[in-house]
Amino acid sequence: MRILSVLLVALLSLAACTTPSAPTLDDDGRSAPKLYRIRSGDTAKLQFRMLDSVNALRSAQGAAAVELDPQLNAAAATHSRDMSLQNRPWHFGSDGSSPIDRLQRVGYTGSLVGENISETYETELETLAAWMEQPDTRRTILSPQARDMGFAWFQERNGKIWWTMVMGNPSNTPLIPAANPSASRLVPPDPEETAIGETDEGAVIITTPAS
């Protein structure tokens, strides 16, 4: 954990360098911090910066590196925009779809390892540091089963950012989603199904059938 703590400090230091800090004036002429604005051409830069940071954290824990997957990126982007439309940070789509459903829709043939989400005004590296401070979201980032990563966001005009990170494993059989959720924590209605639940920290919980 000491190595992870050092890496988190480094991440926050890097985030401070990438966050605009020059003050601006609001409508009343008062000094206000400049928002972190993501430009349309920043997608690849942000995704690879997150990938490098995640892999540094995983390496410190002896976990294999993950790779960016375009299908998982697409699933993450869809959910980030949908969370904004719902104005709610949670793991289910406005149509009741689960994280597993979203992977199936983009044609990802592996299995879902986990999903992290965030509703914030913070940068991607500040968000990663916040995820690393919580057990459930940290478990998703450092999961030994993860091999692929998707990372995307949606920024509203007011500056709020909806971040989504998805971890997957292309070698595992896809999970079977349970029925549409009516509660934040679910029990599979059928022992051969997989249920999805969520935590207050913003991580998805995968409940798989007993072997």
Coordinates of N, CA, C and O in Angstrom, one line a residue, residues 89-183:
P89 N -25.9 9.5 -11.0 CA -24.7 8.6 -11.2 C -25.0 7.2 -10.7 O -24.9 6.9 -9.5
W90 N -25.4 6.3 -11.6 CA -25.6 4.9 -11.2 C -25.3 4.1 -12.4 O -25.0 4.5 -13.5
H91 N -25.4 2.7 -12.2 CA -24.8 1.8 -13.2 C -25.9 1.3 -14.3 O -25.5 0.5 -15.1
F92 N -27.1 1.8 -14.2 CA -28.1 1.3 -15.1 C -28.6 2.4 -16.0 O -28.7 3.6 -15.7
G93 N -28.8 2.0 -17.3 CA -29.2 3.0 -18.3 C -30.6 3.4 -18.1 O -31.4 2.8 -17.4
S94 N -31.0 4.5 -18.9 CA -32.4 5.0 -18.8 C -33.4 4.0 -19.3 O -34.6 4.1 -19.0
D95 N -32.9 3.0 -20.0 CA -33.8 1.9 -20.5 C -33.8 0.7 -19.6 O -34.3 -0.4 -20.0
G96 N -33.1 0.8 -18.4 CA -33.0 -0.4 -17.5 C -31.8 -1.3 -17.9 O -31.6 -2.3 -17.2
S97 N -31.0 -0.9 -18.8 CA -29.9 -1.7 -19.2 C -28.8 -1.7 -18.2 O -28.5 -0.8 -17.5
S98 N -28.1 -2.9 -18.0 CA -27.0 -3.1 -17.1 C -25.7 -2.9 -17.8 O -25.6 -2.8 -19.0
P99 N -24.6 -2.8 -17.0 CA -23.3 -2.8 -17.7 C -23.0 -4.0 -18.6 O -22.4 -3.8 -19.6
I100 N -23.5 -5.1 -18.2 CA -23.4 -6.3 -19.1 C -24.1 -6.1 -20.4 O -23.6 -6.4 -21.5
D101 N -25.3 -5.6 -20.3 CA -26.1 -5.3 -21.5 C -25.3 -4.4 -22.5 O -25.3 -4.6 -23.7
R102 N -24.7 -3.3 -21.9 CA -24.0 -2.4 -22.7 C -22.8 -3.0 -23.4 O -22.5 -2.7 -24.6
L103 N -22.1 -4.0 -22.8 CA -21.0 -4.7 -23.4 C -21.5 -5.5 -24.6 O -20.9 -5.6 -25.6
Q104 N -22.6 -6.2 -24.4 CA -23.2 -7.0 -25.4 C -23.6 -6.1 -26.6 O -23.4 -6.5 -27.8
R105 N -24.1 -4.9 -26.4 CA -24.6 -4.1 -27.4 C -23.5 -3.6 -28.3 O -23.7 -3.3 -29.5
V106 N -22.3 -3.4 -27.7 CA -21.2 -2.9 -28.5 C -20.4 -4.1 -29.2 O -19.4 -3.9 -29.8
G107 N -20.8 -5.3 -28.9 CA -20.2 -6.5 -29.5 C -19.0 -7.0 -28.8 O -18.2 -7.8 -29.4
Y108 N -18.8 -6.6 -27.5 CA -17.6 -7.1 -26.8 C -17.9 -8.6 -26.4 O -18.9 -8.9 -25.8
T109 N -17.0 -9.5 -26.8 CA -17.3 -10.9 -26.7 C -16.7 -11.5 -25.4 O -16.8 -12.7 -25.1
G110 N -16.0 -10.7 -24.6 CA -15.5 -11.1 -23.3 C -16.5 -10.9 -22.2 O -17.7 -10.6 -22.4
S111 N -16.0 -10.9 -20.9 CA -16.8 -10.7 -19.8 C -16.5 -9.4 -19.1 O -15.4 -8.9 -19.2
L112 N -17.5 -8.9 -18.4 CA -17.4 -7.7 -17.6 C -16.7 -8.0 -16.3 O -17.0 -8.9 -15.6
V113 N -15.6 -7.3 -16.0 CA -14.9 -7.4 -14.7 C -15.5 -6.4 -13.7 O -15.7 -6.7 -12.5
G114 N -15.7 -5.2 -14.1 CA -16.3 -4.2 -13.2 C -16.4 -2.8 -14.0 O -15.9 -2.6 -15.1
E115 N -17.2 -1.9 -13.3 CA -17.4 -0.6 -13.9 C -17.3 0.4 -12.8 O -17.9 0.2 -11.7
N116 N -16.6 1.5 -13.0 CA -16.5 2.6 -12.1 C -17.1 3.9 -12.7 O -17.0 4.1 -13.9
I117 N -17.9 4.6 -11.9 CA -18.5 5.9 -12.4 C -18.3 7.0 -11.5 O -17.9 6.8 -10.3
S118 N -18.4 8.2 -12.0 CA -18.2 9.4 -11.2 C -19.0 10.6 -11.8 O -19.0 10.8 -13.0
E119 N -19.6 11.4 -10.9 CA -20.2 12.7 -11.3 C -19.4 13.7 -10.5 O -19.4 13.8 -9.3
T120 N -18.6 14.5 -11.3 CA -17.7 15.4 -10.6 C -17.3 16.6 -11.5 O -17.6 16.6 -12.7
Y121 N -16.6 17.5 -11.0 CA -16.0 18.6 -11.7 C -14.5 18.4 -11.8 O -13.7 19.2 -12.3
E122 N -14.0 17.3 -11.3 CA -12.6 17.0 -11.2 C -12.0 16.4 -12.5 O -12.7 15.9 -13.3
T123 N -10.7 16.5 -12.6 CA -10.0 15.9 -13.8 C -10.0 14.4 -13.7 O -10.4 13.8 -12.7
E124 N -9.6 13.8 -14.8 CA -9.6 12.3 -14.9 C -8.6 11.8 -13.9 O -8.9 10.7 -13.3
L125 N -7.5 12.4 -13.6 CA -6.5 11.9 -12.7 C -7.0 12.1 -11.2 O -6.7 11.2 -10.4
E126 N -7.6 13.2 -11.0 CA -8.2 13.4 -9.6 C -9.3 12.4 -9.4 O -9.4 11.9 -8.3
T127 N -10.1 12.1 -10.4 CA -11.1 11.0 -10.3 C -10.5 9.7 -10.0 O -11.0 8.9 -9.2
L128 N -9.4 9.3 -10.8 CA -8.8 8.1 -10.5 C -8.2 8.0 -9.1 O -8.4 6.9 -8.4
A129 N -7.7 9.1 -8.6 CA -7.2 9.1 -7.2 C -8.3 8.9 -6.2 O -8.2 8.1 -5.2
A130 N -9.5 9.5 -6.5 CA -10.7 9.3 -5.6 C -11.1 7.9 -5.7 O -11.5 7.3 -4.7
W131 N -11.2 7.3 -6.9 CA -11.6 5.9 -7.0 C -10.6 4.9 -6.2 O -11.0 4.0 -5.6
M132 N -9.3 5.3 -6.2 CA -8.3 4.4 -5.5 C -8.5 4.5 -4.0 O -8.0 3.7 -3.3
E133 N -9.1 5.5 -3.5 CA -9.3 5.7 -2.1 C -10.5 4.9 -1.5 O -10.6 4.7 -0.3
Q134 N -11.3 4.3 -2.4 CA -12.5 3.5 -2.0 C -12.3 2.1 -2.4 O -11.8 1.7 -3.5
P135 N -12.6 1.1 -1.4 CA -12.3 -0.3 -1.6 C -12.9 -0.9 -2.9 O -12.2 -1.6 -3.7
D136 N -14.1 -0.6 -3.2 CA -14.8 -1.2 -4.3 C -14.3 -0.7 -5.6 O -14.1 -1.5 -6.6
T137 N -14.2 0.6 -5.8 CA -13.7 1.1 -7.0 C -12.2 0.8 -7.2 O -11.8 0.5 -8.4
R138 N -11.4 0.7 -6.2 CA -10.0 0.3 -6.3 C -9.9 -1.1 -6.7 O -9.1 -1.5 -7.5
R139 N -10.8 -2.0 -6.2 CA -10.8 -3.4 -6.6 C -11.0 -3.6 -8.1 O -10.4 -4.4 -8.7
T140 N -11.9 -2.8 -8.7 CA -12.1 -2.8 -10.1 C -10.9 -2.4 -10.9 O -10.5 -3.1 -11.8
I141 N -10.2 -1.4 -10.4 CA -9.0 -0.9 -11.1 C -7.9 -1.9 -11.1 O -7.1 -2.1 -12.0
L142 N -7.7 -2.6 -9.9 CA -6.6 -3.5 -9.7 C -6.9 -4.9 -9.9 O -6.0 -5.8 -9.7
S143 N -8.1 -5.2 -10.4 CA -8.5 -6.6 -10.5 C -7.5 -7.4 -11.4 O -7.2 -7.1 -12.5
P144 N -7.1 -8.6 -10.9 CA -6.2 -9.4 -11.7 C -6.8 -10.0 -12.9 O -6.1 -10.4 -13.8
Q145 N -8.2 -10.1 -12.9 CA -8.9 -10.6 -14.1 C -8.9 -9.7 -15.2 O -9.2 -10.1 -16.4
A146 N -8.8 -8.4 -15.0 CA -8.9 -7.4 -16.0 C -7.8 -7.4 -17.1 O -6.6 -7.6 -16.7
R147 N -8.2 -7.4 -18.3 CA -7.2 -7.3 -19.4 C -7.5 -6.1 -20.4 O -6.6 -5.7 -21.1
D148 N -8.7 -5.7 -20.5 CA -9.1 -4.6 -21.3 C -9.7 -3.5 -20.5 O -10.3 -3.8 -19.4
M149 N -9.6 -2.3 -21.0 CA -10.2 -1.1 -20.3 C -10.9 -0.2 -21.2 O -10.4 0.0 -22.4
G150 N -12.0 0.3 -20.8 CA -12.7 1.3 -21.6 C -12.8 2.5 -20.7 O -13.0 2.4 -19.5
F151 N -12.6 3.7 -21.2 CA -12.7 4.9 -20.4 C -13.2 6.1 -21.3 O -12.7 6.3 -22.4
A152 N -14.3 6.7 -20.8 CA -14.9 7.8 -21.5 C -15.6 8.7 -20.6 O -15.7 8.5 -19.4
W153 N -16.2 9.8 -21.1 CA -16.8 10.8 -20.3 C -17.8 11.6 -21.1 O -17.9 11.5 -22.3
F154 N -18.6 12.4 -20.4 CA -19.5 13.4 -21.0 C -19.5 14.6 -20.2 O -19.7 14.5 -19.0
Q155 N -19.1 15.7 -20.8 CA -19.1 17.0 -20.0 C -20.3 17.9 -20.4 O -20.5 18.2 -21.6
E156 N -21.0 18.4 -19.4 CA -22.1 19.3 -19.6 C -21.6 20.7 -19.8 O -20.4 21.0 -19.5
R157 N -22.4 21.5 -20.3 CA -22.0 22.9 -20.5 C -21.6 23.6 -19.3 O -20.8 24.5 -19.3
N158 N -22.1 23.2 -18.1 CA -21.8 23.9 -16.9 C -20.4 23.4 -16.3 O -20.0 23.8 -15.3
G159 N -19.8 22.4 -17.0 CA -18.5 21.9 -16.6 C -18.5 20.6 -15.9 O -17.5 19.9 -15.8
K160 N -19.7 20.1 -15.5 CA -19.8 18.8 -14.8 C -19.4 17.7 -15.7 O -19.8 17.7 -16.9
I161 N -18.7 16.8 -15.2 CA -18.2 15.6 -16.0 C -18.7 14.3 -15.4 O -18.6 14.1 -14.2
W162 N -19.2 13.5 -16.3 CA -19.7 12.1 -16.0 C -18.6 11.2 -16.5 O -18.5 11.0 -17.7
W163 N -17.8 10.6 -15.6 CA -16.8 9.7 -16.0 C -17.2 8.2 -15.9 O -18.0 7.9 -15.0
T164 N -16.8 7.4 -16.8 CA -17.1 5.9 -16.8 C -15.8 5.1 -17.1 O -15.2 5.4 -18.2
M165 N -15.5 4.2 -16.3 CA -14.4 3.2 -16.6 C -15.0 1.8 -16.6 O -15.7 1.5 -15.7
V166 N -14.6 1.1 -17.6 CA -15.1 -0.3 -17.7 C -13.9 -1.2 -17.8 O -13.0 -1.0 -18.6
M167 N -13.9 -2.3 -17.0 CA -12.8 -3.3 -17.1 C -13.4 -4.6 -17.6 O -14.5 -5.0 -17.2
G168 N -12.7 -5.3 -18.6 CA -13.2 -6.5 -19.1 C -12.1 -7.5 -19.3 O -10.9 -7.2 -19.2
N169 N -12.5 -8.8 -19.6 CA -11.6 -9.8 -19.8 C -12.1 -10.5 -21.1 O -13.1 -11.2 -21.1
P170 N -11.3 -10.4 -22.2 CA -11.7 -11.0 -23.5 C -11.7 -12.5 -23.5 O -12.2 -13.1 -24.4
S171 N -11.0 -13.1 -22.5 CA -10.8 -14.6 -22.6 C -11.9 -15.3 -21.8 O -12.1 -16.5 -22.0
N172 N -12.7 -14.6 -21.1 CA -13.8 -15.2 -20.3 C -15.1 -15.2 -21.0 O -15.4 -14.3 -21.8
T173 N -16.0 -16.2 -20.8 CA -17.3 -16.2 -21.4 C -18.1 -15.1 -20.9 O -18.1 -14.7 -19.7
P174 N -18.9 -14.4 -21.8 CA -19.7 -13.3 -21.4 C -20.7 -13.7 -20.3 O -21.2 -14.8 -20.3
L175 N -20.9 -12.7 -19.4 CA -21.9 -13.0 -18.3 C -23.3 -12.9 -18.8 O -23.6 -12.2 -19.9
I176 N -24.2 -13.5 -18.1 CA -25.7 -13.4 -18.5 C -26.3 -12.4 -17.6 O -26.4 -12.6 -16.4
P177 N -26.9 -11.4 -18.1 CA -27.5 -10.4 -17.2 C -28.8 -10.8 -16.6 O -29.5 -11.6 -17.2
A178 N -29.1 -10.3 -15.4 CA -30.3 -10.6 -14.8 C -31.4 -9.7 -15.3 O -31.2 -8.9 -16.2
A179 N -32.6 -9.9 -14.8 CA -33.7 -9.0 -15.2 C -33.5 -7.6 -14.9 O -32.6 -7.3 -14.1
N180 N -34.2 -6.7 -15.5 CA -34.0 -5.3 -15.2 C -34.1 -5.0 -13.7 O -35.0 -5.5 -13.0
P181 N -33.3 -4.1 -13.2 CA -33.2 -3.9 -11.7 C -34.3 -3.0 -11.2 O -34.8 -2.2 -11.9
S182 N -34.7 -3.3 -10.0 CA -35.6 -2.4 -9.3 C -35.0 -2.0 -8.0 O -35.7 -1.2 -7.2
A183 N -33.8 -2.4 -7.7 CA -33.2 -2.0 -6.4 C -31.7 -1.9 -6.7 O -31.2 -2.4 -7.7

